[in-house]
XYZ file of N, CA, C and O in Angstrom:
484
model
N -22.560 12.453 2.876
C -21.650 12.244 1.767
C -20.782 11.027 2.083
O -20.222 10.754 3.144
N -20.792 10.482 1.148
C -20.177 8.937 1.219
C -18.059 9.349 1.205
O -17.558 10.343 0.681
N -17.320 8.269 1.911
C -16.311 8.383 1.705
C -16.058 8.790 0.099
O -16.262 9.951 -0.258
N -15.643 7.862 -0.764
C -15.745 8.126 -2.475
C -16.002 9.348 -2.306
O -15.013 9.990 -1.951
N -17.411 10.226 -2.474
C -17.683 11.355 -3.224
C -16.748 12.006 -2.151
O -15.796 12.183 -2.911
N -16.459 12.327 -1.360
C -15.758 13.223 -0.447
C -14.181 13.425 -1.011
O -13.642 14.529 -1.096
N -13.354 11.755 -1.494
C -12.203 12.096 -1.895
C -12.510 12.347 -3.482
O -11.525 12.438 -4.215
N -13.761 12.460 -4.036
C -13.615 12.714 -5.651
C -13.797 14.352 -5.435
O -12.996 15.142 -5.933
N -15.012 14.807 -4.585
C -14.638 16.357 -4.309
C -13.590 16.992 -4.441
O -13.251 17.876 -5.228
N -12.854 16.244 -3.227
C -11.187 17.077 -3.065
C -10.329 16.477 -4.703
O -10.042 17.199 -5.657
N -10.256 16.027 -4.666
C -10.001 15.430 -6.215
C -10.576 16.709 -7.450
O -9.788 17.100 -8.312
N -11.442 17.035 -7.404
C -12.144 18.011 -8.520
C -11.668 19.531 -7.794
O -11.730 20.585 -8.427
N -11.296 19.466 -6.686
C -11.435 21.037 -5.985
C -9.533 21.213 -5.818
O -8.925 22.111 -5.236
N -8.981 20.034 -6.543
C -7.466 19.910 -6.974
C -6.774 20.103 -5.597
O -6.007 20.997 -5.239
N -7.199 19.145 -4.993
C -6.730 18.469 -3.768
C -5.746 17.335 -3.709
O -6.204 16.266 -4.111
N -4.801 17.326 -3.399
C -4.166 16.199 -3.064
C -3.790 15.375 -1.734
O -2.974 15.661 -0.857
N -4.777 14.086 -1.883
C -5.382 13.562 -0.688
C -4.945 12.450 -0.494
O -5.520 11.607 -1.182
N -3.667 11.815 0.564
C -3.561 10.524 0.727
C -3.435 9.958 2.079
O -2.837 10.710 2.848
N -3.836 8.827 2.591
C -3.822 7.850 3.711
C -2.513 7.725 4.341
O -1.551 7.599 3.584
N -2.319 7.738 5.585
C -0.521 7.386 6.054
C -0.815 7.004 7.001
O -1.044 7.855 7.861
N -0.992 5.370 7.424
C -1.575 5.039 8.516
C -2.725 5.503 8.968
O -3.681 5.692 8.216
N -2.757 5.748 10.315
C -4.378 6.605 10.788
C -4.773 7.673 10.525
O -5.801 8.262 10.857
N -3.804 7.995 9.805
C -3.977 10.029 9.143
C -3.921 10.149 7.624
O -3.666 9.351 6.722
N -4.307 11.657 7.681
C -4.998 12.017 6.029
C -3.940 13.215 5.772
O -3.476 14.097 6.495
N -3.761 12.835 4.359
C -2.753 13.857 4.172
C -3.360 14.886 2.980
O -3.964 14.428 2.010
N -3.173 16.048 3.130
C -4.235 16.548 2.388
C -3.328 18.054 1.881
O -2.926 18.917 2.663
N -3.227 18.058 0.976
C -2.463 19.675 0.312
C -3.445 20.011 -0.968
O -4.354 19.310 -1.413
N -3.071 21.058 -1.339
C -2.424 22.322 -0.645
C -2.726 22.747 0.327
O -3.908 23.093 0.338
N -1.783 23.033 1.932
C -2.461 23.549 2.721
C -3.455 24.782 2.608
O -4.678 24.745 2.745
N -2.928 25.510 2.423
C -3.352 26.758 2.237
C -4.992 27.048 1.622
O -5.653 28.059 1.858
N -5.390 25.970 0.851
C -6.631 25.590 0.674
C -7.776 25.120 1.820
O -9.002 25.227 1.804
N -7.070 24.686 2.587
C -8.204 23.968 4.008
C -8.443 25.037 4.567
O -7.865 26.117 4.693
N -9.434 24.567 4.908
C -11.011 25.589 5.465
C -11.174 24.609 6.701
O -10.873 23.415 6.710
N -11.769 25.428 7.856
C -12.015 24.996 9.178
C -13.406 23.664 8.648
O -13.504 22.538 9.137
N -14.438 24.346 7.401
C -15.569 23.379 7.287
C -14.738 21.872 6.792
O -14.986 20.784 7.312
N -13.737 22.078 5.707
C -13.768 20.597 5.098
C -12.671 20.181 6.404
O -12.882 19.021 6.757
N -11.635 20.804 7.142
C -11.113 19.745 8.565
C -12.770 18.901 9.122
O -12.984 17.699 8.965
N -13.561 19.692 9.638
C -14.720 19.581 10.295
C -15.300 17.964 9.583
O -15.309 17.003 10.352
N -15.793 17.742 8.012
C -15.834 17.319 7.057
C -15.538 15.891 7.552
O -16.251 14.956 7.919
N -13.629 16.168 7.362
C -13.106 14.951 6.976
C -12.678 13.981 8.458
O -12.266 12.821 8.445
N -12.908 14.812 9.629
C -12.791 14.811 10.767
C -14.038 13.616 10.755
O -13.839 12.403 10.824
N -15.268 14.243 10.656
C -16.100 13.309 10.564
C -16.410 12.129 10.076
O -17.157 11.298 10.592
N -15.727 12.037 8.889
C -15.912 10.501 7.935
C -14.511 10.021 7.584
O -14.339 9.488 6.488
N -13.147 10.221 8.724
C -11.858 10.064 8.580
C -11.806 8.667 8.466
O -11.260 8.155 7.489
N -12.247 8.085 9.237
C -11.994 6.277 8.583
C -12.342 5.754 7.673
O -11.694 4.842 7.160
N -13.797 6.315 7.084
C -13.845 5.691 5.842
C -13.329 6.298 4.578
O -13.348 5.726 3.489
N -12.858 7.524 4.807
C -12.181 7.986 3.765
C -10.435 7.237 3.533
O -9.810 7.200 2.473
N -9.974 6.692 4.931
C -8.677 6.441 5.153
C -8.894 4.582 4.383
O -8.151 3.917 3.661
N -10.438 4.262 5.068
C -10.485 2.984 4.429
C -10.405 2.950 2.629
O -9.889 2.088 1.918
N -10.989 3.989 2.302
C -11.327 3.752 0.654
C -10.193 4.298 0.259
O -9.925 3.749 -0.810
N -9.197 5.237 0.574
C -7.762 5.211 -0.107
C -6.580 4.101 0.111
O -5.489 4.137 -0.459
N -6.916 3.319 0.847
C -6.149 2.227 0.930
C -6.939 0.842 -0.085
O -6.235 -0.010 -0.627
N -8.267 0.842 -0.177
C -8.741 0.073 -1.266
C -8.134 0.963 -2.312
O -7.302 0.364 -2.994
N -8.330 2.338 -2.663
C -7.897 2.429 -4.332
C -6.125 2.140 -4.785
O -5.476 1.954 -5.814
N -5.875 2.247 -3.252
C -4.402 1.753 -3.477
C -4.035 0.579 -3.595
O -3.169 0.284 -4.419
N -4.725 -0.513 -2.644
C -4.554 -1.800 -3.192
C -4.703 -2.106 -4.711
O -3.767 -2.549 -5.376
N -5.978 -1.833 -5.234
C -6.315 -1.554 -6.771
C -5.368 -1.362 -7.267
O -4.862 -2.317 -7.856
N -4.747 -0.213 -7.281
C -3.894 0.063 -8.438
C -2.634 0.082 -8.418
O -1.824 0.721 -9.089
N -2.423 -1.256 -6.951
C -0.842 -1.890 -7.001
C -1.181 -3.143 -7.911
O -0.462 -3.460 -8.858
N -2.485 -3.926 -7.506
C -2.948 -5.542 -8.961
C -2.740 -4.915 -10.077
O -2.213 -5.707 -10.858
N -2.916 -3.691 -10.643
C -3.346 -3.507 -11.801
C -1.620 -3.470 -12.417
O -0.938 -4.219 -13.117
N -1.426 -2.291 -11.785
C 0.024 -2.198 -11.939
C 0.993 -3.755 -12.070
O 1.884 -3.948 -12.896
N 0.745 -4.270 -11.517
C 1.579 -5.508 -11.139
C 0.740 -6.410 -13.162
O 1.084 -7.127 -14.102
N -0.041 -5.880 -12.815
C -0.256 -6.721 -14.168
C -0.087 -5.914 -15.714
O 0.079 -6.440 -16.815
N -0.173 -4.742 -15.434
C 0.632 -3.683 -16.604
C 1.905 -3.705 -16.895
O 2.303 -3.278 -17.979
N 2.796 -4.248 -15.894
C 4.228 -3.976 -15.744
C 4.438 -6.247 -16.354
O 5.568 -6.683 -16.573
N 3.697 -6.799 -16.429
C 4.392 -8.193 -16.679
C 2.588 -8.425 -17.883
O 1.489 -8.847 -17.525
N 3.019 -7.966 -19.171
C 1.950 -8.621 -20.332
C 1.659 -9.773 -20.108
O 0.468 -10.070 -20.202
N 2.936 -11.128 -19.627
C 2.503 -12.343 -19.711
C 1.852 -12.824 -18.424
O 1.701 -14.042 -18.338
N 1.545 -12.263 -17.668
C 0.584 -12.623 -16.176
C -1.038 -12.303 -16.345
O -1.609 -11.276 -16.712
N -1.455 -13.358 -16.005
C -3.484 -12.892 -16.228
C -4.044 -12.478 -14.839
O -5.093 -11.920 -14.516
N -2.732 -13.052 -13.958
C -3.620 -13.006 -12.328
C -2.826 -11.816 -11.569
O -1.642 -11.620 -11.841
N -3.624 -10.889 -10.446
C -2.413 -10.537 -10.018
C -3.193 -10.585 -8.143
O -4.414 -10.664 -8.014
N -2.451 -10.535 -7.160
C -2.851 -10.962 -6.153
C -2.151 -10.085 -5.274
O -0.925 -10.027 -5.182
N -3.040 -9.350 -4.582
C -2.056 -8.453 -3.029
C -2.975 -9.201 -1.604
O -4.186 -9.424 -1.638
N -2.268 -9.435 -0.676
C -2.585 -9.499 0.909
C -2.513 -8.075 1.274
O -1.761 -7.252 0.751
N -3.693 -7.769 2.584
C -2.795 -6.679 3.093
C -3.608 -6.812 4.768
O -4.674 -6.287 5.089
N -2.756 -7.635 5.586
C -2.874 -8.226 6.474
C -2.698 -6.705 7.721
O -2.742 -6.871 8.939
N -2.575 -5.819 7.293
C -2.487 -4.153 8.136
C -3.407 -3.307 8.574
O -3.257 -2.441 9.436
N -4.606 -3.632 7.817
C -5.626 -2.570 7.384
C -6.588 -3.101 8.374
O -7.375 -2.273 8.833
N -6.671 -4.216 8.757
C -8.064 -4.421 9.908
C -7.193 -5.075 10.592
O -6.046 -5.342 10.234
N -7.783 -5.392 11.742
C -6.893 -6.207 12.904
C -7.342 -7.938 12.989
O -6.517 -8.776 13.352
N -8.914 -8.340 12.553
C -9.121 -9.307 12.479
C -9.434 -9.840 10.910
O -10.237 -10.749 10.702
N -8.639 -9.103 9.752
C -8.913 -9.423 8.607
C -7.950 -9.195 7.623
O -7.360 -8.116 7.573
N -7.697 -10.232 6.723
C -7.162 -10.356 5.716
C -7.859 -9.587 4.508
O -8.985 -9.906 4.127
N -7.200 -8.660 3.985
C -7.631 -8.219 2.777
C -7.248 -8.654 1.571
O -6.182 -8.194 1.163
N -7.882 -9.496 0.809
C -7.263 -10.017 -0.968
C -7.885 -9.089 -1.967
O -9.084 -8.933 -2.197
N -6.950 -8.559 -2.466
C -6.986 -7.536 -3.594
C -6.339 -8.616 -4.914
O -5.205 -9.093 -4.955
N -7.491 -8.805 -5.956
C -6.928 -9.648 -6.764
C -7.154 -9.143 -8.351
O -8.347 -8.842 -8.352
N -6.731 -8.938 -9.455
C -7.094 -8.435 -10.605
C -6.845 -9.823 -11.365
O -6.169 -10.755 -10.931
N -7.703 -9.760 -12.906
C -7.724 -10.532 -13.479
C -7.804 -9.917 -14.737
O -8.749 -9.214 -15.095
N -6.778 -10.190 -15.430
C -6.472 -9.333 -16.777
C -7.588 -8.765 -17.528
O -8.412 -9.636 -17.249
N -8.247 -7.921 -18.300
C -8.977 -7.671 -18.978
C -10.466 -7.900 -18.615
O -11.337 -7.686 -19.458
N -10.808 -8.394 -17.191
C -11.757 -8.781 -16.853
C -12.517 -7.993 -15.726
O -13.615 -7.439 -15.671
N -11.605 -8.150 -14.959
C -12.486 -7.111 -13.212
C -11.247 -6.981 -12.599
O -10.215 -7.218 -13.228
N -11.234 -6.404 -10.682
C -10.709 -6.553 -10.211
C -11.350 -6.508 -9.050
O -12.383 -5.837 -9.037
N -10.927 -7.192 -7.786
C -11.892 -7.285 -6.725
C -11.326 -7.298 -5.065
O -10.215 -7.501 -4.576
N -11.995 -7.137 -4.772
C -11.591 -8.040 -3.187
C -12.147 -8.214 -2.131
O -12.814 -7.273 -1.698
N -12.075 -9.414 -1.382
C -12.576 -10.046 -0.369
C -11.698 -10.267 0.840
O -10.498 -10.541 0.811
N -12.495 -10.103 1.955
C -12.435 -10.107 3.287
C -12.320 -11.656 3.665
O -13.207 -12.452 3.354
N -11.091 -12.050 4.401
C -11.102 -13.567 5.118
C -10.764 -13.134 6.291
O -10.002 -12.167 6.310
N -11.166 -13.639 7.428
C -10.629 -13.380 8.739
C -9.417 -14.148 9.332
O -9.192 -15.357 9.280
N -8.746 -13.235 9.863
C -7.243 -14.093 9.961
C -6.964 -14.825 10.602
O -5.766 -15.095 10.687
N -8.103 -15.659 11.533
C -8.040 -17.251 11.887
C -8.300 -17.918 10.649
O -7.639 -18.932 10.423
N -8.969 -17.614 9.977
C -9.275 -18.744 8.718
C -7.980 -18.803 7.725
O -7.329 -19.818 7.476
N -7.794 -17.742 7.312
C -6.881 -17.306 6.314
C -5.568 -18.389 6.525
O -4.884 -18.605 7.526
N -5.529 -18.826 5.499
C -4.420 -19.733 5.016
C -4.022 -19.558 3.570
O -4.677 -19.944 2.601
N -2.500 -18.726 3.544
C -2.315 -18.251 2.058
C -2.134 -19.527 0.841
O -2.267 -19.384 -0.375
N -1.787 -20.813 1.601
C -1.934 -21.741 0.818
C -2.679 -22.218 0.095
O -2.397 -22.526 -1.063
N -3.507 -22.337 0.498
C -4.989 -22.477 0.050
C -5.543 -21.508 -1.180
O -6.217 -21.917 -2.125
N -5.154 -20.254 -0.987
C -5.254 -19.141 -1.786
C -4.520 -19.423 -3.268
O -5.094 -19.647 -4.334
N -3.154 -19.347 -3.029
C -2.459 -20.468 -4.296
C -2.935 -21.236 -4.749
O -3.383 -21.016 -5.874
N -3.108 -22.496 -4.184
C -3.658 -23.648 -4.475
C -4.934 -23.314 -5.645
O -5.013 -23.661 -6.824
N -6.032 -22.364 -4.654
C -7.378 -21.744 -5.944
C -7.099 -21.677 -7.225
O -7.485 -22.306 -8.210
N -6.014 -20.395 -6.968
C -5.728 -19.920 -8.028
C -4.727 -20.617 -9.256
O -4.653 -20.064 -10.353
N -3.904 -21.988 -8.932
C -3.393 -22.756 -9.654
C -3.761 -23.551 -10.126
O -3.140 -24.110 -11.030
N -4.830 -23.900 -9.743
C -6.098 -24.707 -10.657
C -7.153 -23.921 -11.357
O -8.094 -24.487 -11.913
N -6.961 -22.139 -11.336
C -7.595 -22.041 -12.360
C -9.146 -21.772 -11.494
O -10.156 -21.597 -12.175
N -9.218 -21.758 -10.231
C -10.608 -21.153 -9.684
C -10.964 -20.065 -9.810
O -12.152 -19.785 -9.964
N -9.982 -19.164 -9.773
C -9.885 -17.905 -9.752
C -9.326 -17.192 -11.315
O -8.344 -16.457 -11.415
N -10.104 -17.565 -12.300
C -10.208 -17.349 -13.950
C -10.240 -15.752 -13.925
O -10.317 -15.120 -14.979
């Protein structure tokens, strides 16, 4: 079972499941079962990885719900890997995405720069 279906499970089985640093936060207690600790024990990073992507997500989105007149919206999150920059970027009415730069390369200037000419439509 893939990270995703694991937090859409707990999600349908009315779980409330979130990331806090290296740990999973997971209520109602009283609901956990020795199998799903066992479970999440097993696929804990990538479940910890994909709630911090849906959170990046739906801080761009937000950031662009909360200001009508913005088309772009742009998060860093320089925390989540040790040799990588994460760009979480939404684009109004269109997609939202993100890409991996490694943080020798990564120069946020440059990133601006793209996006002020319009590379990043």
């Amino acid at each position: 079972m893939e990270a995703a279906e694991i937090i859409e499970y707990l999600r349908e089985q009315n779980f409330t499941v979130k990331a806090d640093g290296d740990y999973l936060e997971l209520s109602p207690p009283e609901k956990i079962t020795n199998e799903l600790i066992n479970r999440l024990r097993k696929h804990k990073p990538a479940i910890i990885a994909e709630l911090k992507r849906e959170e990046r997500r739906a801080k761009v989105l937000t950031m662009l719900a909360d200001n009508p007149n913005t088309q772009r919206a742009l998060i860093t999150d320089t925390e989540s890997y040790p040799d990588s920059v994460i760009l979480t970027i939404a684009i109004r009415d269109l997609y939202s995405f993100e890409m991996s730069v490694p943080k020798d390369k990564y120069d946020p200037f440059v990133i601006l720069e793209l996006i002020s000419e319009g590379a990043v439509q």
